[in-house]
mmCIF file of C-alpha atoms in Angstrom:
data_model
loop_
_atom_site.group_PDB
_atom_site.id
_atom_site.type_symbol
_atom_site.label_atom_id
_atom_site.label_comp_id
_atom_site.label_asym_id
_atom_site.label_seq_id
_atom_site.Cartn_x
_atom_site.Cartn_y
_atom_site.Cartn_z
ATOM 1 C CA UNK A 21 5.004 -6.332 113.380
ATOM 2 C CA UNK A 22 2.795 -6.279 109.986
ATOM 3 C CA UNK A 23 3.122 -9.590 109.487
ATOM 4 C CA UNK A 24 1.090 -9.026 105.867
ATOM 5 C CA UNK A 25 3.452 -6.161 104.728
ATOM 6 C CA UNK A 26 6.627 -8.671 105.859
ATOM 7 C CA UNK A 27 5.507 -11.443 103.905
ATOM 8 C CA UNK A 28 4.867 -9.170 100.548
ATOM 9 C CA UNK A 29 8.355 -8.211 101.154
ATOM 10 C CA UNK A 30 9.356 -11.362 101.398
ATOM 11 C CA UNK A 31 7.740 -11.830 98.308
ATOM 12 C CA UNK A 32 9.064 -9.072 96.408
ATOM 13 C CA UNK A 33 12.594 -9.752 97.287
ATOM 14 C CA UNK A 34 12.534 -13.406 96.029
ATOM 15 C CA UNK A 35 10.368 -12.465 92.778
ATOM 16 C CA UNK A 36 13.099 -9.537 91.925
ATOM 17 C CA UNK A 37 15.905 -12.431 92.446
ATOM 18 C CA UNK A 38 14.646 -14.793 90.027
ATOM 19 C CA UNK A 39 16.657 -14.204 86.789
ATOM 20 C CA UNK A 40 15.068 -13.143 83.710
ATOM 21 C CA UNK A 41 17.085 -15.196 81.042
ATOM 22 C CA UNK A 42 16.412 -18.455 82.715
ATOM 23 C CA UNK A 43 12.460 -17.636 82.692
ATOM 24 C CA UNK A 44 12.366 -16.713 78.820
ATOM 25 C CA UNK A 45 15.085 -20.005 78.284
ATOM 26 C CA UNK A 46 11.768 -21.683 79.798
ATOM 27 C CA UNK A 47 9.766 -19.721 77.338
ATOM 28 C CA UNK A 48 11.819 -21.132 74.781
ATOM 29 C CA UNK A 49 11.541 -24.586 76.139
ATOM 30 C CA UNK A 50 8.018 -24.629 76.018
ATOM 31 C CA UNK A 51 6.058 -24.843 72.492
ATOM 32 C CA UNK A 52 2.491 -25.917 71.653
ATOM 33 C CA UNK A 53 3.844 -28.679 69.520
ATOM 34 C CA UNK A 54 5.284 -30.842 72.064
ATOM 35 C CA UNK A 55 3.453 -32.486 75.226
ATOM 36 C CA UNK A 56 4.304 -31.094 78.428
ATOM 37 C CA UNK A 57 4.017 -32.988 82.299
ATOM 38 C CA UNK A 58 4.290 -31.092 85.419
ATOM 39 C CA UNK A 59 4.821 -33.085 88.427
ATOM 40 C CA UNK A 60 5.191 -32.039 92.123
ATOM 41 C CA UNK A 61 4.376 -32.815 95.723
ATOM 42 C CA UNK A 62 2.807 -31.010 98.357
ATOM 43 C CA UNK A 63 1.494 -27.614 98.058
ATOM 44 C CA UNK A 64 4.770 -27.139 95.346
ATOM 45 C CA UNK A 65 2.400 -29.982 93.267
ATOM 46 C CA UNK A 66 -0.961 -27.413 93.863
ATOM 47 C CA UNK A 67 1.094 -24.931 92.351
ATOM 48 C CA UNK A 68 2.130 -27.273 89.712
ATOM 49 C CA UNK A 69 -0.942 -28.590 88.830
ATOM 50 C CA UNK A 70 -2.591 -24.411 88.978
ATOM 51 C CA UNK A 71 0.374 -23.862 86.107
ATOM 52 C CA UNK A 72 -0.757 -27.031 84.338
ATOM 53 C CA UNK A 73 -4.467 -25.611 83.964
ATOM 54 C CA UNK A 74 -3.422 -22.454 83.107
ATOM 55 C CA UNK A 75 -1.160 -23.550 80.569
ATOM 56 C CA UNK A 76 -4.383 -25.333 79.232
ATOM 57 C CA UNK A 77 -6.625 -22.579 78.900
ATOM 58 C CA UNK A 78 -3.678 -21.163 77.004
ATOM 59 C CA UNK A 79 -3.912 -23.744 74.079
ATOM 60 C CA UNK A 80 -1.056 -26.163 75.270
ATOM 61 C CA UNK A 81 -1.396 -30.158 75.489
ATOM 62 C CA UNK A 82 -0.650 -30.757 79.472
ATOM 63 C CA UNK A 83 -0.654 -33.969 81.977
ATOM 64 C CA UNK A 84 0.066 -34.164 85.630
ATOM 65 C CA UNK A 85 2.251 -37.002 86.480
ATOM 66 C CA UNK A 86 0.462 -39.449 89.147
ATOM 67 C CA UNK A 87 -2.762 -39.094 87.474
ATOM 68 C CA UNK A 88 -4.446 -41.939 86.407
ATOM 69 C CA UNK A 89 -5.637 -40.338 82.844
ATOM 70 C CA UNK A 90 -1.307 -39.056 82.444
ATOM 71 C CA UNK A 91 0.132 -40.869 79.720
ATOM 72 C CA UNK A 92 3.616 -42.357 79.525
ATOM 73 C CA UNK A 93 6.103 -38.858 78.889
ATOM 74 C CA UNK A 94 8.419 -40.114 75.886
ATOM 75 C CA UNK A 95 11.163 -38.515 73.433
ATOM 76 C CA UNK A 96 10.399 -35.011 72.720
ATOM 77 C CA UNK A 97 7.912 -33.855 75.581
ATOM 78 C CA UNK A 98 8.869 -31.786 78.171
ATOM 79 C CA UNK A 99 8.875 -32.531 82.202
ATOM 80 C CA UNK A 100 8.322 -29.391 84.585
ATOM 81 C CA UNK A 101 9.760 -30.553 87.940
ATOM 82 C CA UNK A 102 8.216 -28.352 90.951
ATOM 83 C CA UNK A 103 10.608 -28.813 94.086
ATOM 84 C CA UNK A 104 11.382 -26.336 96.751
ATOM 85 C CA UNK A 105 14.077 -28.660 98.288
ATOM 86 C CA UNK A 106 14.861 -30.300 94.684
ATOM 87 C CA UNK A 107 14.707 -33.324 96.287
ATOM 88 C CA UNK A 108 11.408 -34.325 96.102
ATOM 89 C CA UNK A 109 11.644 -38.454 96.067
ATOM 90 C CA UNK A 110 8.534 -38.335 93.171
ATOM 91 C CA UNK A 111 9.813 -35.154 91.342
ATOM 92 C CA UNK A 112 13.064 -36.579 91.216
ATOM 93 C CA UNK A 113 12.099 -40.002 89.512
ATOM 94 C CA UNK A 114 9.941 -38.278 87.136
ATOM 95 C CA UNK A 115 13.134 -36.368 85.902
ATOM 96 C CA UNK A 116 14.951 -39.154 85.883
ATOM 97 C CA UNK A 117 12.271 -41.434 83.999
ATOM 98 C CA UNK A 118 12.103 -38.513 81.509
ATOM 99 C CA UNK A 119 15.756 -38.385 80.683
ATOM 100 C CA UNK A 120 15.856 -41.917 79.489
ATOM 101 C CA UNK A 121 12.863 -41.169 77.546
ATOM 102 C CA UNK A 122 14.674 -38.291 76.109
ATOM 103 C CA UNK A 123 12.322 -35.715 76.858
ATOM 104 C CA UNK A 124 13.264 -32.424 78.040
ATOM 105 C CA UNK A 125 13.121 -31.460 81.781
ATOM 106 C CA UNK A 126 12.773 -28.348 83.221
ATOM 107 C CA UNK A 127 13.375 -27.847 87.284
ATOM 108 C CA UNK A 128 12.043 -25.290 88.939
ATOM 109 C CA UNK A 129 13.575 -25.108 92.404
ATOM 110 C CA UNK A 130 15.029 -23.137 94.908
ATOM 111 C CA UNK A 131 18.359 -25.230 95.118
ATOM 112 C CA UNK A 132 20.519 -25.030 92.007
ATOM 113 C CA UNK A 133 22.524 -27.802 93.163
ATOM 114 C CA UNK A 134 20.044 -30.434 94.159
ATOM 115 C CA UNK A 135 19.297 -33.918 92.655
ATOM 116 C CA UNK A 136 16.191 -32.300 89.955
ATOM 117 C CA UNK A 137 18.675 -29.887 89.036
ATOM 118 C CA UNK A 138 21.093 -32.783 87.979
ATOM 119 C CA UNK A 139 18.308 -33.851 85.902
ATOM 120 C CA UNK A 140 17.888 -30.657 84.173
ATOM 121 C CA UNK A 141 17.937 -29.172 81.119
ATOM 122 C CA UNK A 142 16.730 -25.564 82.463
ATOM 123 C CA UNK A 143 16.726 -24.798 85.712
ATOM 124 C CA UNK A 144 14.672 -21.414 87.170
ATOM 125 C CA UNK A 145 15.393 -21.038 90.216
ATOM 126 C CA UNK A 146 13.253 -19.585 93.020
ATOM 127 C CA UNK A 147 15.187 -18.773 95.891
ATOM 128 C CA UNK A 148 12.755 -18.640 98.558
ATOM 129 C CA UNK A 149 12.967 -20.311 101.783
ATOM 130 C CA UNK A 150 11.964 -23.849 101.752
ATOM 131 C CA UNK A 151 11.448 -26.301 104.842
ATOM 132 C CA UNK A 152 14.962 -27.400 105.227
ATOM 133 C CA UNK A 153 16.485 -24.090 105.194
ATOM 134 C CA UNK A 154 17.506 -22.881 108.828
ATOM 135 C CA UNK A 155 19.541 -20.160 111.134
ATOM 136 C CA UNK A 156 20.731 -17.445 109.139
ATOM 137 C CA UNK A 157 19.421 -19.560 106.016
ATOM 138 C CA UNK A 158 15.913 -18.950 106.516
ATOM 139 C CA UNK A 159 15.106 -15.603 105.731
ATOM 140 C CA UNK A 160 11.713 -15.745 105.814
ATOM 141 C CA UNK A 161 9.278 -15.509 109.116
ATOM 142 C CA UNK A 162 7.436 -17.937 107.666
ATOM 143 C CA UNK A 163 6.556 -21.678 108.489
ATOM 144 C CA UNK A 164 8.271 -24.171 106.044
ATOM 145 C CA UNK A 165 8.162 -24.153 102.481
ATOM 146 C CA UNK A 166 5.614 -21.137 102.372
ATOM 147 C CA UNK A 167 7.624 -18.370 100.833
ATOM 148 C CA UNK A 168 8.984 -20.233 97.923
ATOM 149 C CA UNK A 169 5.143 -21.733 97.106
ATOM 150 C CA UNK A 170 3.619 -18.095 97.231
ATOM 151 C CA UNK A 171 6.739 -16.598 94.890
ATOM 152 C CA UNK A 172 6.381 -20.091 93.057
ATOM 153 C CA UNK A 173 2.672 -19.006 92.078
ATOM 154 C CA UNK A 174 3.839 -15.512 90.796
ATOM 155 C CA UNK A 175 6.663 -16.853 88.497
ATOM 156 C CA UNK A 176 4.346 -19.645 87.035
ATOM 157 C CA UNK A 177 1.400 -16.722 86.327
ATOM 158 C CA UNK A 178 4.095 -14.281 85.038
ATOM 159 C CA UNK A 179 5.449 -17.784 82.563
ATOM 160 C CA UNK A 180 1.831 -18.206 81.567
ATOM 161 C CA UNK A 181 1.407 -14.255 80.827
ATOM 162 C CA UNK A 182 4.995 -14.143 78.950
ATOM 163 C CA UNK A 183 3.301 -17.107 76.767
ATOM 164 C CA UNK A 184 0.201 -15.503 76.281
ATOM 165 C CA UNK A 185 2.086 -12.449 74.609
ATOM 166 C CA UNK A 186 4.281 -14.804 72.506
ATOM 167 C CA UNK A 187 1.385 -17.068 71.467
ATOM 168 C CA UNK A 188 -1.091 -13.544 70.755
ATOM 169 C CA UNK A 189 -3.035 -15.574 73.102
ATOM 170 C CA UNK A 190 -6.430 -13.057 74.363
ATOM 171 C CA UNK A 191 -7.621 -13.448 77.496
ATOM 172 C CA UNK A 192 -11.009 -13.997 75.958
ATOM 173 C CA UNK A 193 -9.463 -17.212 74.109
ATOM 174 C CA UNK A 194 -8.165 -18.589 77.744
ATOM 175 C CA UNK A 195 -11.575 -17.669 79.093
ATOM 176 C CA UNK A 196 -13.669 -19.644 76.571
ATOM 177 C CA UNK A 197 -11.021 -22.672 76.937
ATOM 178 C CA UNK A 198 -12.048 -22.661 80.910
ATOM 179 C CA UNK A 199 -14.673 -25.449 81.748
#
């Protein structure tokens, strides 16, 4: 078995699932005049917090909940929930603290119905295997969560590219905004 070759296919076949209106209704979502929070746990929250930076370099005013420097989300920002299972305990009371702030949340996850996604106001789903998936769910030869964090990564970079184009943002403009 090429276990490399598998897991690009693995890849490839959740990227080519996830459905192009609900990324550019994300696009739409998100807009340099209103603050934006990501928060996730786990290696979902690495991927969160990647996307956070990037969206940085891009111009964009962003926190990561659970840091101490994060400031309280309120009426008009926008939450980006990160959740494989959508179930998340943190994730989920994030969304839920930003819906009676009346922000805007966003849940990116690869269970449409799961407790984030009730939360929602977008949801882009991800549908690769996560943890709690099993038997003929699984679909991946992969341990845990891994396949929906690697696919995870590629959606977020191919948001942040889709934003560049919108915002004429150069790469040399993200570069010089990189510490």
């Amino acid at each position: 078995m090429d276990v490399l070759r598998t897991i690009m296919d693995e890849i490839e076949h959740v990227v080519a699932n996830v459905k192009k209106d609900e990324i550019d209704q994300v696009i739409g979502l998100i807009q340099k005049d209103r603050r934006i929070f990501v928060a996730g746990e786990g290696r979902s929250g690495f991927s969160a917090k990647g996307f956070a930076m990037r969206l940085m370099h891009l111009g964009y005013t962003v926190y990561v909940v659970g840091e101490t420097i994060t400031p309280a989300i309120k009426e008009g920002d926008i939450l980006i929930g990160v959740s494989g299972s959508g179930k998340s305990i943190s994730v989920v009371d994030a969304a839920r603290k930003a819906k009676e702030k009346n922000a805007s949340v966003i849940a990116v996850t690869s269970k449409r119905e799961s407790p984030l996604a009730g939360f929602a106001d977008q949801i882009l789903v991800i549908p690769g295997t996560v943890k709690g998936d099993t038997g003929e769910k699984r679909g991946s030869i992969q341990l845990l969560s891994s396949l929906f964090d690697q696919s995870l990564h590629i959606v977020l970079d191919a948001v942040c590219l889709l934003l560049s184009y919108r915002d004429n943002t150069a790469n040399e403009s993200a570069t010089g905004a990189h510490w």
